[in-house]
Short mmCIF file of C-alpha atoms and ligand atoms in Angstrom, two decimals:
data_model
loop_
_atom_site.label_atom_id
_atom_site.label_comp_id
_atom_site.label_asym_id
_atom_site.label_seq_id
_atom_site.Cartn_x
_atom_site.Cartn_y
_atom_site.Cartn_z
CA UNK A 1 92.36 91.71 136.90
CA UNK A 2 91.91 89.24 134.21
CA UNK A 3 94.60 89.16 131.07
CA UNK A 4 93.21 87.72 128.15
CA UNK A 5 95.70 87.03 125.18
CA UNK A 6 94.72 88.14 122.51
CA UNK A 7 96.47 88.64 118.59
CA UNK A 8 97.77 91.79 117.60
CA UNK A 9 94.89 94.22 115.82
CA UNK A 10 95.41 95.27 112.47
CA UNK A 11 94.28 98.64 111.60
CA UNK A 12 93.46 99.00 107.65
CA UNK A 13 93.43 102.64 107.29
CA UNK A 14 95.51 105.17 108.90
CA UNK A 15 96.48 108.25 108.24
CA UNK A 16 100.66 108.86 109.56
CA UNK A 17 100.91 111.91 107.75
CA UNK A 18 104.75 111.61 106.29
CA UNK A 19 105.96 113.15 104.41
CA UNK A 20 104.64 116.47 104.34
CA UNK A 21 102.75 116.97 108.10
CA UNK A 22 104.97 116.23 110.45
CA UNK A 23 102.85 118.44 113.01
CA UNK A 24 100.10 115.86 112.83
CA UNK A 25 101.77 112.76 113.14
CA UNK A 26 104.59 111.05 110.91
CA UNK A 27 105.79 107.41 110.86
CA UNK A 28 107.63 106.90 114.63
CA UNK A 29 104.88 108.51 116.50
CA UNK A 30 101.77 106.79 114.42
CA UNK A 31 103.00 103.55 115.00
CA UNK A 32 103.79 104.25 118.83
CA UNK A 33 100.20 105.15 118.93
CA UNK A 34 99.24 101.86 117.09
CA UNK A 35 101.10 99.44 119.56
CA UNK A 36 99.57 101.36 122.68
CA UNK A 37 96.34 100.57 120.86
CA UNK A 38 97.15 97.02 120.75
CA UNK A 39 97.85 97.39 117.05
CA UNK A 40 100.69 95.78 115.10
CA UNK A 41 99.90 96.18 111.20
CA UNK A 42 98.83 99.59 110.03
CA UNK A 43 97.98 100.12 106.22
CA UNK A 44 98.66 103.78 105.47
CA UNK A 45 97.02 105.82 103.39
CA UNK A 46 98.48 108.03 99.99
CA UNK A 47 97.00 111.67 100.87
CA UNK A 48 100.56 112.75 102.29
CA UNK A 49 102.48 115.90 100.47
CA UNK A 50 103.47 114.98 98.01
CA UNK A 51 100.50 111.90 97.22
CA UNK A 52 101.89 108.58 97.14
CA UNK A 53 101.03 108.66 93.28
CA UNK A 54 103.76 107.27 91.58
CA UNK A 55 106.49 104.10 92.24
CA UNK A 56 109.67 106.66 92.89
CA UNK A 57 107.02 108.19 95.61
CA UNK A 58 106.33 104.99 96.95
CA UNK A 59 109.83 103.88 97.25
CA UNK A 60 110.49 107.16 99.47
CA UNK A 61 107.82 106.91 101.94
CA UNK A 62 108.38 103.13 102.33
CA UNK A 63 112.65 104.25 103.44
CA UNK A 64 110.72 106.55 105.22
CA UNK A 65 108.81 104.46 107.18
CA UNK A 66 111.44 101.91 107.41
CA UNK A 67 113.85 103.94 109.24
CA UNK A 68 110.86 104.96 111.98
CA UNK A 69 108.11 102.61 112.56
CA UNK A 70 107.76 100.53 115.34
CA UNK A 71 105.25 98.08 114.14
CA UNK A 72 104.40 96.77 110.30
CA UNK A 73 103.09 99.07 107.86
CA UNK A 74 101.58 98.38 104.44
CA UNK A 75 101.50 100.88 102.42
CA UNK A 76 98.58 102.62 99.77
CA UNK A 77 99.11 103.83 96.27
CA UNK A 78 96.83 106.14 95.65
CA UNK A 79 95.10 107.37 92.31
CA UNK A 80 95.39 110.96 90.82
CA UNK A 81 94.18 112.91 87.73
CA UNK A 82 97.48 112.37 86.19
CA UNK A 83 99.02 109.25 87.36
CA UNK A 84 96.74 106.64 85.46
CA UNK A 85 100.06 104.95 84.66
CA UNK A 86 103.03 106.24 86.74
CA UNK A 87 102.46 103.84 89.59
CA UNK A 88 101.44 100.71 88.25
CA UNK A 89 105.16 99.44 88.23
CA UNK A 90 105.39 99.30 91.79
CA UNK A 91 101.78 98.06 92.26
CA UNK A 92 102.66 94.79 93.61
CA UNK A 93 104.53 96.69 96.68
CA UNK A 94 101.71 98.13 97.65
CA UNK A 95 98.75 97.10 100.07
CA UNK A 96 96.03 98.41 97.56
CA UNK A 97 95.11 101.43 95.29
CA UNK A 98 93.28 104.13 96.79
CA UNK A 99 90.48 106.03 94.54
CA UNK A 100 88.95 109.10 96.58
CA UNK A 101 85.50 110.06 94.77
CA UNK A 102 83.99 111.80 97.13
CA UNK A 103 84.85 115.13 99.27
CA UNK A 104 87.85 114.37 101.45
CA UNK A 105 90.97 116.45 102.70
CA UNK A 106 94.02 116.57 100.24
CA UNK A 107 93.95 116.74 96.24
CA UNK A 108 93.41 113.02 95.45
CA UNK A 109 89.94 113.53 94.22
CA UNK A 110 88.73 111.79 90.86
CA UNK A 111 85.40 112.87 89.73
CA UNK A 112 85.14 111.68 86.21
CA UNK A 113 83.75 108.47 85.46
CA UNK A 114 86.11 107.85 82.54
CA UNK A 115 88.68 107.83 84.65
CA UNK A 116 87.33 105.86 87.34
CA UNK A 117 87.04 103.85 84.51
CA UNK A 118 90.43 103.21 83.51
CA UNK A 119 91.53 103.02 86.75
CA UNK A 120 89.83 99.68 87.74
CA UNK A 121 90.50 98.32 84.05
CA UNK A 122 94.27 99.37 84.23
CA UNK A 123 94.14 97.57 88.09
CA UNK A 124 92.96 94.68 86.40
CA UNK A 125 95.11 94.66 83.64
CA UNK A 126 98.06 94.22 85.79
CA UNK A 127 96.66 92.29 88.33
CA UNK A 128 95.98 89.48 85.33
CA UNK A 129 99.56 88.27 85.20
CA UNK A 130 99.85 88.17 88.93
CA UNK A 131 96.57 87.49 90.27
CA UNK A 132 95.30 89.39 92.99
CA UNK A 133 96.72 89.24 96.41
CA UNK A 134 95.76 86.53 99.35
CA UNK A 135 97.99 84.78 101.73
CA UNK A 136 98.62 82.43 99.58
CA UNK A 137 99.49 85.05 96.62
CA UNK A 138 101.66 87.79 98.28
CA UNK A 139 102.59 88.97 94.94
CA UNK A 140 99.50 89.69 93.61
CA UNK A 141 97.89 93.02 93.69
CA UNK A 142 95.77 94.25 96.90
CA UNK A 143 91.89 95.87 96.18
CA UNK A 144 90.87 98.51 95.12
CA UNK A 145 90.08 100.53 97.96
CA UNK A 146 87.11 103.42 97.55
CA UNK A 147 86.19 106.90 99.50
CA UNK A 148 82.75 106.34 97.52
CA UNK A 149 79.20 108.04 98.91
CA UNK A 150 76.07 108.06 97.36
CA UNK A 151 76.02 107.70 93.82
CA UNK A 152 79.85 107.06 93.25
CA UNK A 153 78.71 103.30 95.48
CA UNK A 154 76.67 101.89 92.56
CA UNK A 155 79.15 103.16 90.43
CA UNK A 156 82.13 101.82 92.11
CA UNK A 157 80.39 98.26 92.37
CA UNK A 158 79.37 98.02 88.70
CA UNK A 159 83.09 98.65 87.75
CA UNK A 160 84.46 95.74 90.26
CA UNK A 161 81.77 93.77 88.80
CA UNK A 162 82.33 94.56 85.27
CA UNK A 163 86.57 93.96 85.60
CA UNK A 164 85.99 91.49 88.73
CA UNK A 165 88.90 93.24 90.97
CA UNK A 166 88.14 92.90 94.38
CA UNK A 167 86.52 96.23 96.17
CA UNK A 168 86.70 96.97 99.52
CA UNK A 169 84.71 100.12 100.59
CA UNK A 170 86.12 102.03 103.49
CA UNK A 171 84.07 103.93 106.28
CA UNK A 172 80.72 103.02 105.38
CA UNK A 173 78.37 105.24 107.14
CA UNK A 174 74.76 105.20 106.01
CA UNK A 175 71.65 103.25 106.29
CA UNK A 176 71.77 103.51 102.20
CA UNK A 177 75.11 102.22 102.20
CA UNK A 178 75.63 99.05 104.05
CA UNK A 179 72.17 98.05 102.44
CA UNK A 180 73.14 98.67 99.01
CA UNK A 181 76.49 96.52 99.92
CA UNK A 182 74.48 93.84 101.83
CA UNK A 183 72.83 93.21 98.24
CA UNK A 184 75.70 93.34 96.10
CA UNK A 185 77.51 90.71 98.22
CA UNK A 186 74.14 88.70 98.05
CA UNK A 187 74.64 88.98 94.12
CA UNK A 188 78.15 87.80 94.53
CA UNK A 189 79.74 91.04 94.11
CA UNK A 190 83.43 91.10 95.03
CA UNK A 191 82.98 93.74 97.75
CA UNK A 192 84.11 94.07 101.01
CA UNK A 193 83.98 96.99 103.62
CA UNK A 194 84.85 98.84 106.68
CA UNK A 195 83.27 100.73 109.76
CA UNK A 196 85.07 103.06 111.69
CA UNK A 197 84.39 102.93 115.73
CA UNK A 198 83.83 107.30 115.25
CA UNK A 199 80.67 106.07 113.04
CA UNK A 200 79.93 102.77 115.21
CA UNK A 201 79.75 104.78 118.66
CA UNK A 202 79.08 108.18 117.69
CA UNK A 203 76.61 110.13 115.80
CA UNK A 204 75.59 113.76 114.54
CA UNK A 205 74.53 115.49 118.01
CA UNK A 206 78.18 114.48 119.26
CA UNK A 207 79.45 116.17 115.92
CA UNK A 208 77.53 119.71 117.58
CA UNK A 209 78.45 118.65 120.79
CA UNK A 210 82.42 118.54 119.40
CA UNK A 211 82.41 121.60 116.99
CA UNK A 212 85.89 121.03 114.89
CA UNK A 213 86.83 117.66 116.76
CA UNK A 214 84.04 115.74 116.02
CA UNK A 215 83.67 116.64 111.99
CA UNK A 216 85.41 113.78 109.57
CA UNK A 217 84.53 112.43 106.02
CA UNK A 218 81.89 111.16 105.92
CA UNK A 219 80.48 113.11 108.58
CA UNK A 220 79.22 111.43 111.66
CA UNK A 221 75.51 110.43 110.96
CA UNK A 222 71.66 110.29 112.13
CA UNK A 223 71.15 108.00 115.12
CA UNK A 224 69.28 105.74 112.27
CA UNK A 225 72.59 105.71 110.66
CA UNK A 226 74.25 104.04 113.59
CA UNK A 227 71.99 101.85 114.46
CA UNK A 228 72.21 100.17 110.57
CA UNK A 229 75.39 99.62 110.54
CA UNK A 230 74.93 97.67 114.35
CA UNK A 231 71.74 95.88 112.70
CA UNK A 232 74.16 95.30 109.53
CA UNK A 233 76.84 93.98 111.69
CA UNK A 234 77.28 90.68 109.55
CA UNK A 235 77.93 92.64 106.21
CA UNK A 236 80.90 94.87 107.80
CA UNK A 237 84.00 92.83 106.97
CA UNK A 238 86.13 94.67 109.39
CA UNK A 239 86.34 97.68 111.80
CA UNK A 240 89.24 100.33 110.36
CA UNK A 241 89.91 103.57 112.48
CA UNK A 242 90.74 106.06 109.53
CA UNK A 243 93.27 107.67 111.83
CA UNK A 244 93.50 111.23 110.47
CA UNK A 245 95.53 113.62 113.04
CA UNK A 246 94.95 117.78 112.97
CA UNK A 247 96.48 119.62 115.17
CA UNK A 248 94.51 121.83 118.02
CA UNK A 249 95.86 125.36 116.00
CA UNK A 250 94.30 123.91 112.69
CA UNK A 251 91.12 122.54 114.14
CA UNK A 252 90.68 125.60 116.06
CA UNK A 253 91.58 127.67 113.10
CA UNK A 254 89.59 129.62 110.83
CA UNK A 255 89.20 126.44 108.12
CA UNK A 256 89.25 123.02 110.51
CA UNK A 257 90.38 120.50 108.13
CA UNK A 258 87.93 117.30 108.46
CA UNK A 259 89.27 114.34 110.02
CA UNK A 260 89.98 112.89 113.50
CA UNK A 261 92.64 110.34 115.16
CA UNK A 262 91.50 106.38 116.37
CA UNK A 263 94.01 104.27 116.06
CA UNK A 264 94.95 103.86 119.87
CA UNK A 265 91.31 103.91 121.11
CA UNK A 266 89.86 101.32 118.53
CA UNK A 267 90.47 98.06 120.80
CA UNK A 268 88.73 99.90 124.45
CA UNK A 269 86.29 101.01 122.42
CA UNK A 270 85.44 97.34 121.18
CA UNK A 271 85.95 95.81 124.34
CA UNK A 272 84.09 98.14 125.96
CA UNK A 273 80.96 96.82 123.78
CA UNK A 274 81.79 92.99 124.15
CA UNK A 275 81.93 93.91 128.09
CA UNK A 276 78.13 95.74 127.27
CA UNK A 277 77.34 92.41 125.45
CA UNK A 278 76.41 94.21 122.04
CA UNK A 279 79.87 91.95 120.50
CA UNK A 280 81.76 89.14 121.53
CA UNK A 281 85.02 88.77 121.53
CA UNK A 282 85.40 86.28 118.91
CA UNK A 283 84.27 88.96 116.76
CA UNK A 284 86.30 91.68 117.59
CA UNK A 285 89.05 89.69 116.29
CA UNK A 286 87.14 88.76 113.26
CA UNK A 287 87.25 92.20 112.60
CA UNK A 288 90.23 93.91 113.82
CA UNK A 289 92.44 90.35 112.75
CA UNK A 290 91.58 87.66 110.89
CA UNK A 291 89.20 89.76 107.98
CA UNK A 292 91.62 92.37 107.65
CA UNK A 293 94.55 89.76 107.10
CA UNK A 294 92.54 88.21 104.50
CA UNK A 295 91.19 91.07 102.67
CA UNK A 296 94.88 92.68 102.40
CA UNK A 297 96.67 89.09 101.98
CA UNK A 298 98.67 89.82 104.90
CA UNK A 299 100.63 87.24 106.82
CA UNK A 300 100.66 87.23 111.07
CA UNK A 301 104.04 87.69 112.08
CA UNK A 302 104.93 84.75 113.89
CA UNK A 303 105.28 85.36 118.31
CA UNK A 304 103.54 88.03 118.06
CA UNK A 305 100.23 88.72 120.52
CA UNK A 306 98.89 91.41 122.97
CA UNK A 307 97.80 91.18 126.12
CA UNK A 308 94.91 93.16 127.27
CA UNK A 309 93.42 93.21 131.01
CA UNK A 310 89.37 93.45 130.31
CA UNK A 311 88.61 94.13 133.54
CA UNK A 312 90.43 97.66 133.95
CA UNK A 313 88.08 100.58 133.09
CA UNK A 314 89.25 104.37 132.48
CA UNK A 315 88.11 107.66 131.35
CA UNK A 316 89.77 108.11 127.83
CA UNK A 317 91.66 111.76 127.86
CA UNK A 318 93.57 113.71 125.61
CA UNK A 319 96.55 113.61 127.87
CA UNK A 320 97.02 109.94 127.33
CA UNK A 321 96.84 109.70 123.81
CA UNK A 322 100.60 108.95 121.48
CA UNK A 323 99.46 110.38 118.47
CA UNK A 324 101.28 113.60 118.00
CA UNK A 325 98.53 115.66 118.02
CA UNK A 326 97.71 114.88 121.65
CA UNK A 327 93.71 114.01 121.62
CA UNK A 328 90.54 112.15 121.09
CA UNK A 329 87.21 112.66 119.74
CA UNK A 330 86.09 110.24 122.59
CA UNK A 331 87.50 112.16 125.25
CA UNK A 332 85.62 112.00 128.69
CA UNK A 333 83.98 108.59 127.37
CA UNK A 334 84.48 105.49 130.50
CA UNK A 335 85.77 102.79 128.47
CA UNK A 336 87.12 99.07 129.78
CA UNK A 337 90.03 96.83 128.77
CA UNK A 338 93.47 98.15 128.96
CA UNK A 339 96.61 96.91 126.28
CA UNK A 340 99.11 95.48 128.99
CA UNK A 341 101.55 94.36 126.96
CA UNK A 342 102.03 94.14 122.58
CA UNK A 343 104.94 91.33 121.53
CA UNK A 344 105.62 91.20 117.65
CA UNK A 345 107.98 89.01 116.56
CA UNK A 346 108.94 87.59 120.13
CA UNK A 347 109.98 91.00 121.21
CA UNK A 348 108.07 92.83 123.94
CA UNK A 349 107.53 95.96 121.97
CA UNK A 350 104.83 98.10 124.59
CA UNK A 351 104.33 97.82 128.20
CA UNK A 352 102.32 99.38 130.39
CA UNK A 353 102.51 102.06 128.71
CA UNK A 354 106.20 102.62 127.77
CA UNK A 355 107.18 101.97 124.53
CA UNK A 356 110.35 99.67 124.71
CA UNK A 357 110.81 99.32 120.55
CA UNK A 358 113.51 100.50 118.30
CA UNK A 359 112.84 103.16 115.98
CA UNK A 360 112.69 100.90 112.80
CA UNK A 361 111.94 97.85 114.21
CA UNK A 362 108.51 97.29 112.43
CA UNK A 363 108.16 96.03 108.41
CA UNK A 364 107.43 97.79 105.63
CA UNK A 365 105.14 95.22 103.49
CA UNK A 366 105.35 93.33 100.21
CA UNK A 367 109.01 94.06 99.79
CA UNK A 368 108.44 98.26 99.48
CA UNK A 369 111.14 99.14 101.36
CA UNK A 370 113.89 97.33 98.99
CA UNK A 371 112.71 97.37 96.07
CA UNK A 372 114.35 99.38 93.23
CA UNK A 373 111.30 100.68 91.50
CA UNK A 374 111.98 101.86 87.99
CA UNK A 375 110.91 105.63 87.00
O1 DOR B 1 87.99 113.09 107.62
C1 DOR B 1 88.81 112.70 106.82
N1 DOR B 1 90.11 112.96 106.99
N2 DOR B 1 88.41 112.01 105.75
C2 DOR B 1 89.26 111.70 104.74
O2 DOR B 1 88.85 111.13 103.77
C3 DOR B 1 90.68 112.08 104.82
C4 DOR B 1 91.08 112.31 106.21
C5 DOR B 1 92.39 113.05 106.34
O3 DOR B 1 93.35 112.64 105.66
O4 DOR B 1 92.45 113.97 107.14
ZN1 ZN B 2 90.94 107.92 105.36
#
């Protein structure tokens, strides 16, 4: 058995569901799931019921997820048809604005360019008198951060270009993709992105092979796919899970909505590959830590680490999963490096496998939870 310490993972984009699906996962059992997955920031994302669209809606879910969650939470604002304004009072409390603009689950789609438009110019309006968020700044605004395929990309990067707010791309899946980021950052572009490990370490013949359990947005891809974003390593800023819990009855049902749950198998996963030699180490916590805190402006929390025996390996099964929904799209798969122990904030808050925090005991980010937010 060998412990290595290690600091606590940060997962950018998660999906926890509340309010409005408390069947899939909501803000207690989410972050359980995060700290057995060696996770201790989560930054949630706005497609709940109803949308985190406006500053009286961001208020509620941050009580919300003050009362519950057992490790930190950031929170998304996300853009809507008719919100162009409505949140931008409380923009500063969140992590970062969400634009979906391309096929996704939920209503938060924007598909006219106008919009998209005044979106990043409004972002960048308000972001002038505060700057735009960094550990240094943590009262400026977050990215903007973009569901973007295809030819909503080029479109997405012209307009961070053109208003210089920083964009960070989630879930990049395609050889087309990470190249046409890889040459925007080489023009100085203010992009960023993400890979999720369902993208990094599995492709389309496992999305037949799964039926309802393996299909997501973006869908998994070729095996040429893959293999660009490994050759493309050095261009993905960090590695996000895009936690999105369905139950069995829905993805069994007659319309499976898309979208699968990570967030507690991100770390084996990774480790698994530094034990193959494909990563190291160092830069699994490039990408799971120190990139993630940057991007996002988010501070460590002081005492706070994970230790992780890299030694132990298991078969990853549905049975031993937190999330609410009870499963994994990497079921079956023999993985090695078990989370041992998670401290945040000097408090043992996981333990071999027990979860020994109080309901509430994690942070709600950038003030979200107290702030009076005007109407
Ligand atoms: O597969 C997905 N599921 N992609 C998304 O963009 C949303 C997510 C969800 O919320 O279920
Ligand atoms: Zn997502």
């Amino acid at each position: 058995m060998a412990i290595v310490r290690m600091p606590g993972l940060v997962d950018a984009h998660v999906h926890l569901r509340e309010p409005g699906y408390p069947a899939k996962e909501d803000f207690g059992s989410g972050t359980a799931a995060a700290l057995a997955g060696g996770v201790v920031t989560v930054l949630d994302m706005p497609n709940t019921l109803p949308p985190t669209d406006t500053s009286e809606r961001l208020a509620e879910k941050a009580r919300l997820a003050q009362s519950k969650a057992v490790c930190d939470v950031g929170l998304f604002v996300g853009a809507t048809t008719t919100n162009l304004d409505a949140y931008l009072p409380a923009a500063h409390l969140a992590c970062g604005l969400k634009i979906y603009v391309s096929d996704t689950f939920g209503s938060l789609r924007i598909e006219s360019l106008d919009l998209m438009h005044r979106f990043f110019r409004s972002w960048a309006e308000t972001a002038a008198s505060r700057g735009f968020r960094s550990l240094q700044n943590p009262n400026g605004l977050g990215p903007i951060a973009v569901h973007a395929e295809e030819l909503m990309l080029p479109v997405c990067l012209a307009l961070s270009h053109l208003y210089q707010v920083p964009l960070h791309v989630v879930h990049v899946t395609r050889r087309s993709e990470i190249a046409l980021i890889a040459k925007a950052k080489e023009r100085g572009y203010p992009v960023t992105c993400e890979a999720t490990p369902h993208h990094l370490f599995l492709d389309e013949s496992d999305a037949r092979r799964l039926g309802p359990y393996g299909d997501m947005r973006p869908r998994l891809a070729t095996a040429d796919d893959v293999a660009a974003l490994w050759e493309h390593w050095e261009v993905i800023d960090l590695v996000a899970t895009d936690h999105a819990p369905h139950t069995h009855a829905e993805k069994q049902g007659p319309t499976p909505p898309p979208g699968v749950p990570g967030v507690e198998t991100m770390l084996p996963l990774l480790l698994t590959a530094v034990h193959e030699g494909r990563l190291t180490l160092e830069q699994v916590i490039e990408r799971c830590v120190t990139a993630p805190r940057r991007i996002y402006g988010l501070a460590e929390p002081p005492q706070t680490w994970i230790d992780v025996d890299v030694d132990a390996d298991y078969v990853l099964e549905d049975g031993q999963m937190r999330t609410r929904v009870g499963w994994t799209p990497f079921r079956g798969r023999l993985v090695r490096g078990r989370i041992v122990e998670v401290v945040l904030r000097g408090v043992p808050v996981w333990r071999e496998g027990t979860l020994l925090a109080q309901p509430g005991s994690g942070r709600v980010l950038f003030g979200a939870a107290e702030a009076v937010v005007a109407p």
